[in-house]
Amino acid sequence: MRKTIITLVLLGTIVLSGQTSKKDSLEKQVSKLELLTNTNERDTVHISNLMDLALNLRYYNTDKLLSLSTKVLNLSKNIQYKNGEINSLIGIGTYYSDQGMHLKGINFYEKALFISKETKSNKQILRCKNSLAGEYSYLGNYAKALSGYLDAIEYATLIKDKLMLSILNENIASLYVSQKDYEQGLHFYKKVKKINEEINNPVYSAETMSNMASAYADMGKLEYAMFNVNASIAIFEKEKIMDWLAFAYEIKGKTYLKQKKYKWALFWYNQSEMLHETLQDDRGKIDLYNGMSEAFLGQHKDSISQKYALEAFALSTQLKSKEGIQKCAKTLYKVNKNKKDFATALTYHELYQKISDTLSTSENQKGLTMLKTKIEHERQKEELIETNKKALATQKYYVYGALFILLIFIVITFIIRRNEKIQKNLNIELNTKRQDLEKSEINLREINSTKDKLFSIIGHDLRGPIGAFQGLLKLFKNGEIGQEEFLDFVPKLKSDIDHISFTLNNLLTWGQSQMNGANTKPSITPLENLVKENMNLLSETAINKSITLVNQIPNDTISWIDSNQIDIVIRNLISNALKFTPENGKITIGVMEKNNQWEVFVKDTGIGMNTDVQKQIFAKNSNITTYGTNNEKGTGLGLSLCKEMVEKNNGKIWVTSRLEKGSCFYFTVPKAKKNYKRTA
């Protein structure tokens, strides 16, 4: 093991030496070309070579990238060399992008795109579209970024530019991975791998593998991550692609960090850090320093961990990277907590919580926006296809008309029949488009309704208990209440936290069923087990209200259901019964055999409900919520969620109730049959 480490350290030294020599070589070439500027001001080859060197200096000398790009822009304008103007504007935009000045970057990319369209430079148009989409991604405008990438993909497909198709699909994959939608991200990465195989360039394949390794590491699929990053490192070392090699080393360090192998994680992070000494890639350093900070914290080297976390914090603040600040704040909170500097720890914890809440809300909105953008893009694409079809049909019509002039008698008959057919087809198409538009409108309304309802419940029913908890902690921290008074609130706090947990569980289940469609996977399940588990889970609440829970479910009540969905139904019904049953009450859970079904009931001696409420509680868009006998609060989602889950399992749910006498909720589920098999 020691021999292996020594060999790898020597390799890192050799790579760093190669990196330094590459930087020196590039700067020498620039110096030689600059000496020729005065005598070659009209030489487009000279200008192009100068611009290529400027772009190669991106990660070595960013100031040189800006100065050379500006010089190339002036030279190109003097001789009206449009391709030079486009490349120099892209170079200047890249400089501002790397500095975190994304609006300035967008300004220069748009200028480059305008000239590219004027000169009909297809490859340059694609470069500009890709760069603009990337800037909108950095700004957090994921909808515009996704729309830009999809538009560029159509353009690249039209001109058959495989290289840009590879780049654009990979950027879309990274966009989905940043939203933690790993399934969709990996779908695009696999498309990129196929395109790279056609291009047959090992460096492009290595870049994709390193990005996939990062996604697999975040997913926890560490074997896949290690396989991909090792393969990419071998190629980058062979080809001496230093900026990507630094990134690949950092990903390998992250993979070991996920395994809590801190020593090996730091070894690979150090390899990346050595390369970054001669690179100017602040965005890449944020993840590197955050990773090193976590690894040193895992080794209990808090002072070193704090050093790297603060460096990452400074870079994240400079580049306005919320994700970077979030990771730094979390580590700095832990470090200061270990040092017992609770005031500083609390400051970083509050910063971490604030950014987490912002990112969570932002990610929900971005996810919905990206979904709408994709739907809109597909709709526009379908309309374009239909328009093209109509245009082709019209062209054929004119061709036939010109030919039919020679055959007068045939013309009259053919035109009449053809017009009838065209009219019929147009009516069918018009009706189809109208139906599609109505469906799209309904879908968009449902999406907006779902989003509004989620945000309303989160802001209304979760923020209250959390705000009360924060206020109590603040009072305790400021010394306005003592320890004994604080402890008096502990039962209330536990009740609030239980309420938040229960509410979140319902929200997540309901949100999944509304936005993604919950898949029902039935299997052979004993009902008595589900009832026992939920009675045990809610027993403490029953004891606190002195309510007797009676289980009349016999053994061998084998059913054919999705156990997770029916578990939610049983838990909600028992929880509701506890909520609306006064102290010293009684709740009975039982079952009756009805032909091929089990009829389960949850009966309470609670306050009951009138007929109007009974008609509304199961409605899909109902948000009826009332306070329980001890002022318990609900979200109004529980019973509509129960109805949805029961119906997905081929059952029905209903209620009978009398005011001040109690309520009894019934639902049915299928019995298990011998010929039932587990679904895949």
XYZ file of C-alpha atoms in Angstrom:
680
model
C 0.000 0.000 0.000
C 2.840 2.389 0.843
C 4.545 1.720 -2.507
C 1.312 2.555 -4.318
C 1.003 5.892 -2.517
C 4.601 6.852 -3.325
C 4.090 6.035 -7.010
C 0.934 8.129 -7.181
C 2.582 11.101 -5.463
C 5.393 10.999 -8.035
C 2.747 10.858 -10.772
C 1.068 13.977 -9.308
C 4.439 15.770 -9.288
C 5.050 14.855 -12.929
C 1.537 15.995 -13.922
C 1.982 19.306 -12.059
C 5.306 19.829 -13.783
C 3.648 19.155 -17.147
C 0.880 21.577 -16.225
C 3.366 24.369 -15.455
C 5.329 23.733 -18.648
C 2.096 23.845 -20.675
C 1.231 27.232 -19.183
C 4.727 28.581 -19.920
C 4.562 27.205 -23.468
C 1.206 28.900 -24.137
C 2.412 32.246 -22.819
C 5.579 32.048 -24.935
C 3.474 31.387 -28.044
C 1.269 34.378 -27.191
C 4.331 36.615 -26.769
C 5.667 35.587 -30.190
C 2.316 36.237 -31.879
C 1.899 39.613 -30.165
C 5.271 40.717 -31.560
C 3.872 40.071 -35.045
C 0.681 42.071 -34.505
C 1.872 45.335 -36.049
C 3.029 43.676 -39.287
C 0.127 41.236 -39.645
C -2.921 43.292 -38.738
C -4.775 42.091 -41.842
C -3.705 38.453 -41.506
C -6.845 36.478 -40.542
C -4.781 33.333 -39.851
C -2.655 35.289 -37.375
C -5.794 36.684 -35.682
C -7.368 33.205 -35.438
C -4.174 31.722 -33.931
C -4.062 34.540 -31.363
C -7.707 33.872 -30.397
C -7.135 30.098 -30.118
C -4.253 30.704 -27.713
C -6.379 33.145 -25.720
C -9.083 30.493 -25.207
C -6.452 27.898 -24.246
C -5.301 30.282 -21.479
C -8.784 30.295 -19.924
C -7.779 28.196 -16.906
C -4.201 29.482 -16.710
C -4.357 33.265 -17.050
C -7.862 34.739 -17.152
C -6.618 38.320 -17.442
C -4.711 37.318 -20.568
C -7.886 35.770 -21.962
C -9.663 39.133 -21.582
C -6.827 41.288 -22.952
C -6.171 39.045 -25.970
C -9.891 38.697 -26.766
C -10.243 42.497 -26.660
C -7.213 42.881 -28.946
C -8.603 40.306 -31.408
C -11.959 42.125 -31.387
C -10.310 45.421 -32.364
C -8.147 43.791 -35.063
C -11.149 41.946 -36.509
C -13.300 45.096 -36.620
C -10.536 46.971 -38.460
C -10.534 44.442 -41.294
C -14.237 43.442 -40.933
C -13.264 39.838 -40.097
C -16.639 38.617 -38.767
C -15.465 35.193 -37.603
C -12.758 36.884 -35.529
C -15.337 39.248 -34.008
C -17.573 36.315 -33.051
C -14.731 34.341 -31.427
C -13.432 37.367 -29.528
C -16.909 38.234 -28.202
C -17.308 34.609 -27.052
C -13.898 34.847 -25.343
C -14.861 38.057 -23.500
C -18.206 36.509 -22.491
C -16.362 33.440 -21.176
C -14.092 35.659 -19.058
C -17.048 37.406 -17.392
C -18.836 34.082 -16.923
C -15.841 32.656 -15.051
C -15.800 35.771 -12.861
C -19.446 35.183 -11.874
C -20.582 38.283 -13.875
C -23.208 36.367 -15.828
C -25.277 39.306 -17.091
C -22.174 40.765 -18.740
C -21.402 37.342 -20.155
C -24.915 37.142 -21.648
C -24.471 40.590 -23.214
C -21.332 39.522 -25.134
C -22.742 36.113 -26.107
C -25.861 37.803 -27.541
C -23.672 40.155 -29.599
C -21.756 37.143 -30.919
C -25.048 35.354 -31.738
C -26.334 38.389 -33.646
C -23.241 38.496 -35.893
C -23.334 34.685 -36.312
C -26.911 34.863 -37.610
C -26.018 37.747 -39.925
C -23.148 35.743 -41.442
C -25.106 32.430 -41.273
C -22.228 30.770 -39.391
C -23.971 27.588 -38.212
C -21.248 26.323 -35.880
C -20.865 29.736 -34.263
C -24.636 30.025 -33.811
C -24.608 26.737 -31.905
C -21.648 27.826 -29.738
C -23.473 31.038 -28.790
C -26.797 29.289 -28.073
C -25.026 26.745 -25.850
C -23.107 29.460 -23.963
C -26.254 31.562 -23.420
C -28.173 28.573 -22.051
C -25.272 27.889 -19.673
C -25.360 31.472 -18.357
C -29.103 31.255 -17.682
C -28.436 28.023 -15.799
C -25.860 29.788 -13.592
C -28.395 32.558 -12.955
C -30.964 29.954 -11.830
C -33.302 30.524 -14.783
C -33.569 26.801 -15.498
C -36.619 27.202 -17.729
C -34.774 29.503 -20.137
C -31.664 27.321 -19.941
C -33.580 24.147 -20.825
C -35.476 25.903 -23.601
C -32.190 27.215 -25.020
C -30.527 23.808 -24.988
C -33.544 22.124 -26.632
C -33.660 24.813 -29.325
C -29.920 24.364 -29.965
C -30.343 20.564 -30.200
C -32.923 20.971 -32.967
C -30.540 23.279 -34.814
C -27.602 20.878 -34.351
C -29.761 17.983 -35.579
C -30.711 19.995 -38.653
C -27.075 20.717 -39.629
C -25.908 17.261 -38.405
C -23.280 18.608 -35.962
C -22.586 15.537 -33.777
C -20.022 17.287 -31.580
C -22.481 19.993 -30.519
C -25.212 17.375 -30.067
C -22.895 15.639 -27.609
C -22.146 18.888 -25.742
C -25.772 20.080 -25.623
C -27.207 16.758 -24.413
C -24.495 16.576 -21.760
C -25.373 20.087 -20.555
C -29.044 19.109 -20.299
C -28.003 16.035 -18.304
C -26.019 18.260 -15.920
C -29.045 20.558 -15.634
C -31.246 17.690 -14.442
C -28.543 16.360 -12.098
C -28.285 19.823 -10.487
C -32.021 19.454 -9.714
C -31.323 15.978 -8.254
C -33.369 14.389 -11.049
C -30.714 11.701 -11.539
C -32.907 9.352 -13.583
C -33.541 11.998 -16.265
C -29.895 13.134 -16.074
C -28.549 9.617 -16.649
C -30.974 9.219 -19.560
C -29.290 12.131 -21.324
C -25.774 10.991 -20.345
C -26.445 7.642 -22.025
C -27.528 9.465 -25.186
C -24.251 11.393 -25.054
C -22.243 8.154 -24.741
C -23.783 6.828 -27.965
C -22.994 10.066 -29.804
C -19.406 9.984 -28.475
C -18.985 6.446 -29.776
C -19.893 7.719 -33.249
C -17.474 10.658 -32.944
C -14.760 8.262 -31.686
C -12.854 10.833 -29.608
C -11.569 9.391 -26.289
C -11.356 12.825 -24.601
C -15.075 13.539 -25.182
C -15.908 10.098 -23.780
C -13.711 10.767 -20.741
C -15.449 14.091 -20.068
C -18.842 12.376 -20.101
C -17.628 9.540 -17.851
C -16.294 12.013 -15.277
C -19.646 13.840 -15.211
C -21.484 10.521 -14.870
C -19.131 9.552 -12.037
C -20.094 12.732 -10.180
C -23.807 11.930 -10.604
C -23.326 8.314 -9.483
C -21.394 9.501 -6.397
C -24.251 11.855 -5.449
C -26.726 8.974 -5.963
C -24.674 6.700 -3.677
C -23.825 4.269 -6.504
C -20.157 4.382 -5.597
C -18.968 1.355 -7.612
C -20.331 2.907 -10.818
C -18.787 6.233 -9.838
C -15.341 4.700 -9.253
C -15.406 2.731 -12.529
C -16.250 5.810 -14.610
C -13.834 8.192 -12.895
C -10.903 5.752 -13.136
C -11.527 5.307 -16.854
C -11.671 9.077 -17.396
C -8.515 9.743 -15.346
C -6.504 7.317 -17.480
C -7.489 9.208 -20.648
C -6.956 12.703 -19.199
C -3.490 11.747 -17.905
C -2.540 10.264 -21.265
C -3.800 13.288 -23.229
C -2.635 15.811 -20.536
C -6.039 17.540 -20.288
C -5.213 19.234 -16.989
C -8.412 21.156 -16.182
C -10.550 18.026 -16.657
C -7.969 15.918 -14.822
C -8.239 18.241 -11.802
C -12.026 17.773 -11.923
C -11.719 13.963 -12.218
C -9.331 13.806 -9.237
C -11.860 15.841 -7.216
C -14.668 13.419 -8.172
C -12.533 10.454 -7.096
C -11.922 12.205 -3.785
C -15.672 12.767 -3.431
C -16.327 9.061 -4.072
C -13.953 8.057 -1.272
C -15.509 10.733 0.958
C -18.939 9.145 0.462
C -17.362 5.876 1.695
C -15.921 7.756 4.718
C -12.419 6.754 3.607
C -11.050 10.162 4.556
C -7.373 9.356 4.066
C -7.857 8.281 0.436
C -10.308 11.099 -0.174
C -7.701 13.655 0.927
C -5.036 11.984 -1.178
C -7.040 12.519 -4.389
C -8.207 15.950 -3.296
C -4.539 16.889 -2.858
C -3.805 15.710 -6.425
C -6.563 18.010 -7.658
C -5.337 20.876 -5.453
C -1.811 20.616 -6.916
C -3.237 20.989 -10.423
C -5.390 23.944 -9.329
C -2.239 25.805 -8.224
C -1.578 26.562 -11.887
C -5.233 26.752 -12.945
C -7.584 29.716 -12.577
C -10.840 27.839 -12.083
C -12.541 29.328 -9.014
C -15.826 27.540 -9.675
C -14.034 24.181 -9.625
C -12.175 25.112 -6.420
C -15.448 25.558 -4.499
C -16.360 21.848 -4.673
C -12.707 20.868 -4.113
C -12.292 22.946 -0.947
C -15.700 21.894 0.399
C -14.742 18.249 -0.128
C -11.371 18.707 1.587
C -13.059 20.515 4.476
C -15.478 17.598 5.008
C -12.648 15.055 4.807
C -10.520 16.874 7.408
C -13.589 17.199 9.627
C -14.071 13.436 9.322
C -10.453 13.040 10.576
C -11.239 15.417 13.495
C -8.741 17.980 12.160
C -11.102 20.857 12.776
C -8.662 23.732 12.306
C -7.630 22.545 8.813
C -11.268 21.819 7.981
C -12.176 25.381 8.984
C -9.392 26.819 6.799
C -10.650 25.116 3.631
C -14.299 25.809 4.463
C -13.552 29.537 4.813
C -11.678 29.546 1.483
C -14.656 27.842 -0.187
C -16.974 30.328 1.532
C -15.031 33.285 0.094
C -15.090 31.864 -3.446
C -18.789 30.941 -3.199
C -19.652 34.451 -2.034
C -17.610 35.960 -4.879
C -19.301 33.783 -7.534
C -22.718 33.969 -5.770
C -22.929 30.167 -5.566
C -25.754 29.333 -3.134
C -24.976 25.600 -3.200
C -21.350 26.348 -2.342
C -22.286 28.656 0.554
C -24.734 26.040 1.855
C -22.041 23.337 2.053
C -19.508 25.710 3.667
C -22.018 26.921 6.251
C -22.863 23.351 7.248
C -19.204 22.447 7.772
C -18.400 25.694 9.628
C -21.399 25.094 11.885
C -20.031 21.663 12.836
C -16.487 22.988 13.353
C -17.563 25.849 15.618
C -19.919 23.561 17.492
C -16.995 21.206 18.200
C -14.983 24.244 19.400
C -17.938 25.122 21.672
C -18.179 28.501 19.965
C -21.939 28.225 19.952
C -22.624 31.822 18.907
C -20.605 31.448 15.690
C -21.995 27.942 15.163
C -25.534 29.290 15.443
C -24.770 32.031 12.909
C -23.585 29.493 10.336
C -26.478 27.153 11.137
C -28.983 29.956 10.530
C -27.218 30.786 7.237
C -27.307 27.101 6.219
C -30.999 26.839 7.101
C -31.860 30.049 5.258
C -30.106 28.966 2.059
C -31.532 25.429 2.336
C -35.058 26.843 2.551
C -34.351 29.155 -0.392
C -32.913 26.319 -2.511
C -35.767 23.981 -1.561
C -38.406 26.496 -2.611
C -36.365 27.479 -5.640
C -35.898 23.833 -6.687
C -39.651 23.166 -6.445
C -40.392 26.203 -8.607
C -37.583 25.315 -11.025
C -38.859 21.733 -11.315
C -42.370 22.918 -12.153
C -41.037 25.545 -14.569
C -38.777 23.024 -16.319
C -41.720 20.639 -16.697
C -43.901 23.392 -18.200
C -41.076 24.469 -20.496
C -40.601 20.940 -21.788
C -44.357 20.529 -22.394
C -44.471 23.861 -24.227
C -41.420 22.950 -26.310
C -42.944 19.609 -27.348
C -46.218 21.360 -28.221
C -44.422 23.899 -30.413
C -42.472 21.090 -32.054
C -45.689 19.211 -32.889
C -47.238 22.381 -34.316
C -44.154 22.919 -36.483
C -44.408 19.353 -37.811
C -48.087 19.897 -38.617
C -47.276 23.180 -40.379
C -44.623 21.449 -42.472
C -47.055 18.707 -43.381
C -49.608 21.274 -44.519
C -46.961 23.111 -46.538
C -45.978 19.865 -48.282
C -49.614 19.062 -48.933
C -50.121 22.508 -50.481
C -47.066 22.052 -52.731
C -48.363 18.721 -53.955
C -51.708 20.319 -54.594
C -50.200 22.920 -56.929
C -48.144 20.279 -58.763
C -51.198 18.154 -59.330
C -53.191 21.218 -60.399
C -50.589 22.104 -63.056
C -50.633 18.563 -64.414
C -54.406 18.281 -64.383
C -54.776 21.329 -66.664
C -53.860 18.996 -69.543
C -56.705 16.673 -68.630
C -59.719 18.984 -68.310
C -62.373 16.362 -67.694
C -60.303 14.590 -65.064
C -59.440 17.897 -63.404
C -63.043 18.785 -62.565
C -63.814 15.411 -60.998
C -60.499 15.194 -59.147
C -60.669 18.721 -57.701
C -64.180 18.197 -56.354
C -63.278 14.919 -54.671
C -59.958 16.235 -53.418
C -61.524 19.382 -51.948
C -64.039 17.268 -50.085
C -61.267 15.098 -48.718
C -59.123 18.081 -47.756
C -62.063 19.746 -46.020
C -62.788 16.595 -44.107
C -59.140 16.214 -43.073
C -58.953 19.869 -42.062
C -62.043 19.467 -39.903
C -60.560 16.372 -38.280
C -57.233 18.141 -37.690
C -58.988 21.217 -36.319
C -61.041 19.116 -33.942
C -57.947 17.156 -32.849
C -55.975 20.364 -32.197
C -58.891 21.807 -30.224
C -59.031 18.686 -28.049
C -55.260 18.763 -27.541
C -55.409 22.422 -26.510
C -58.220 21.698 -24.046
C -56.223 18.815 -22.542
C -53.116 21.007 -22.278
C -55.135 23.741 -20.581
C -56.589 21.256 -18.071
C -53.104 19.845 -17.361
C -51.638 23.306 -16.797
C -54.493 24.251 -14.474
C -54.009 21.053 -12.471
C -50.263 21.703 -12.226
C -50.862 25.284 -11.027
C -53.537 24.095 -8.590
C -51.171 21.450 -7.202
C -48.347 23.983 -6.834
C -50.618 26.581 -5.144
C -52.050 24.003 -2.770
C -48.615 22.694 -1.802
C -47.236 26.184 -1.159
C -50.382 27.167 0.743
C -50.131 24.167 3.074
C -46.392 24.544 3.537
C -46.707 28.265 4.303
C -49.858 27.935 6.414
C -49.640 24.655 8.344
C -45.904 24.002 8.628
C -44.488 27.508 9.019
C -46.644 28.175 12.101
C -45.321 25.339 14.331
C -41.773 25.895 13.063
C -42.019 29.638 13.761
C -43.313 28.933 17.259
C -40.436 26.531 17.848
C -37.925 29.165 16.637
C -39.506 31.816 18.855
C -39.316 29.581 21.918
C -35.666 28.789 21.229
C -34.951 32.507 20.842
C -36.611 33.270 24.185
C -34.589 30.512 25.847
C -31.363 31.670 24.166
C -31.946 35.302 25.231
C -32.643 34.212 28.796
C -36.226 35.449 28.760
C -37.432 32.051 29.990
C -35.634 29.612 32.251
C -34.819 25.947 31.832
C -37.825 24.778 33.856
C -40.190 26.957 31.825
C -38.585 25.647 28.650
C -39.071 22.039 29.768
C -42.746 22.769 30.373
C -43.066 23.404 26.645
C -41.386 20.095 25.655
C -44.656 18.070 25.394
C -46.152 20.819 23.218
C -43.007 20.870 21.050
C -43.141 17.080 20.629
C -46.784 17.335 19.623
C -45.951 20.031 17.061
C -43.060 18.004 15.634
C -45.269 14.887 15.402
C -47.830 17.023 13.568
C -45.175 18.353 11.162
C -43.894 14.806 10.493
C -47.395 13.463 9.864
C -48.264 16.445 7.654
C -45.072 16.111 5.612
C -45.732 12.388 5.053
C -49.223 13.171 3.709
C -47.896 16.081 1.630
C -45.150 14.005 0.012
C -47.502 11.122 -0.759
C -50.198 13.432 -2.095
C -47.704 15.517 -4.099
C -46.237 12.390 -5.708
C -49.670 11.072 -6.666
C -50.743 14.451 -8.109
C -47.585 15.417 -10.031
C -45.936 12.122 -10.981
C -48.697 9.575 -10.587
C -48.308 7.068 -7.766
C -47.847 3.520 -9.076
C -49.863 0.875 -7.254
C -47.952 -2.368 -6.670
C -50.255 -4.873 -4.931
C -48.977 -7.896 -3.051
C -50.265 -10.406 -0.502
C -50.589 -8.446 2.758
C -52.167 -9.328 6.167
C -54.419 -6.455 7.243
C -53.901 -7.275 10.923
C -50.201 -6.400 10.653
C -50.909 -2.938 9.220
C -53.481 -2.214 11.936
C -51.172 -3.387 14.750
C -48.263 -1.295 13.472
C -50.352 1.864 13.263
C -51.977 1.294 16.656
C -48.505 0.955 18.176
C -47.381 4.097 16.342
C -50.353 6.167 17.599
C -50.665 4.582 21.044
C -48.875 7.443 22.778
C -51.367 9.965 21.379
C -54.223 7.754 22.570
C -52.698 7.460 26.055
C -52.268 11.242 26.301
C -56.010 11.688 25.635
C -57.017 8.622 27.720
C -58.626 7.061 24.636
C -59.073 3.275 24.443
C -57.963 1.637 21.183
C -59.742 -1.675 20.484
C -58.398 -4.002 17.768
C -61.026 -6.441 16.476
C -59.081 -7.475 13.389
C -58.732 -11.290 13.390
C -55.751 -13.189 12.032
C -55.641 -14.427 8.421
C -57.198 -11.284 6.927
C -55.021 -11.737 3.840
C -55.582 -9.075 1.176
C -54.265 -8.174 -2.289
C -53.160 -4.537 -1.845
C -50.306 -2.076 -2.057
C -49.244 -2.207 1.601
C -47.688 1.287 1.578
C -50.869 2.939 0.268
C -53.282 1.124 2.586
C -50.894 1.793 5.503
C -51.381 5.530 4.814
C -55.178 5.046 4.745
C -55.284 3.211 8.097
C -52.927 5.703 9.748
C -54.968 8.708 8.582
C -58.291 7.204 9.695
C -56.992 6.284 13.186
C -55.276 9.682 13.501
C -58.515 11.483 12.538
C -60.463 9.408 15.039
C -57.987 10.350 17.791
C -58.195 13.982 16.756
C -61.991 14.244 16.998
C -62.573 11.911 19.991
C -62.615 13.616 23.415
C -60.759 12.275 26.431
C -61.878 8.911 27.858
C -63.357 8.014 24.475
C -63.108 4.763 22.556
C -61.921 3.852 19.036
C -62.654 0.442 17.513
C -60.962 -0.995 14.441
C -62.592 -4.057 12.909
C -63.253 -5.942 9.692
C -66.146 -7.791 8.050
C -65.938 -10.369 5.283
C -67.951 -9.395 2.180
C -67.736 -11.956 -0.660
C -64.354 -11.289 -2.336
C -63.571 -8.212 -0.219
C -62.689 -7.185 3.297
C -64.718 -4.296 4.718
C -62.575 -2.465 7.292
C -64.121 0.058 9.698
C -62.721 2.629 12.162
C -65.400 3.648 14.645
C -65.047 6.399 17.269
C -67.134 7.996 20.018
C -66.146 11.478 18.910
C -67.934 14.712 18.058
C -69.310 13.481 14.720
C -70.166 15.654 11.707
C -73.193 16.987 9.879
C -74.379 15.785 6.459
C -72.878 18.747 4.570
C -69.394 17.987 5.863
C -69.858 14.273 5.090
C -70.553 15.145 1.430
C -67.403 17.267 1.066
C -64.635 15.503 3.016
C -63.714 13.055 0.236
C -63.805 15.621 -2.607
C -60.571 15.754 -4.653
C -60.051 19.511 -4.300
C -61.481 19.692 -0.810
C -59.342 21.414 1.816
C -61.716 21.111 4.777
C -59.759 21.202 8.016
C -61.093 21.671 11.532
C -59.542 21.651 14.967
C -59.702 18.503 17.081
C -60.911 18.212 20.632
C -57.475 19.329 21.898
C -57.028 21.948 19.150
C -55.131 19.515 16.890
C -54.663 20.898 13.359
C -54.669 18.972 10.054
C -53.856 19.792 6.416
C -57.188 18.805 4.907
C -55.409 16.339 2.645
C -55.878 13.166 4.686
C -59.329 11.962 3.614
C -59.013 12.935 -0.065
C -55.679 11.084 -0.036
C -57.364 8.057 1.600
C -60.056 8.020 -1.088
C -57.435 8.125 -3.838
C -55.362 5.299 -2.287
C -58.388 3.050 -1.641
C -59.688 3.476 -5.194
C -56.233 2.696 -6.613
C -56.528 -0.628 -4.747
C -59.969 -1.388 -6.296
C -61.922 -0.446 -3.182
C -64.437 2.120 -1.945
C -64.533 4.409 1.108
C -67.500 6.043 2.874
C -68.592 7.365 6.277
C -71.589 7.349 8.592
C -71.768 9.916 11.390
C -74.041 11.591 13.925
C -73.252 14.804 15.775
C -72.049 14.233 19.350
C -72.394 10.441 18.811
C -69.333 9.663 16.752
C -68.313 8.592 13.262
C -67.539 5.322 11.515
C -65.344 5.226 8.404
C -65.538 2.174 6.124
C -63.350 1.076 3.241
C -63.055 -2.110 1.205
C -60.050 -3.932 -0.229
C -59.807 -7.142 -2.299
C -59.070 -10.481 -0.657
C -55.950 -12.314 -1.720
C -56.471 -15.242 -4.110
C -54.199 -18.203 -4.641
C -53.559 -17.296 -8.265
C -52.342 -13.769 -7.420
C -48.656 -13.204 -8.128
C -46.412 -10.425 -6.942
C -46.034 -7.593 -9.428
C -42.560 -6.833 -10.730
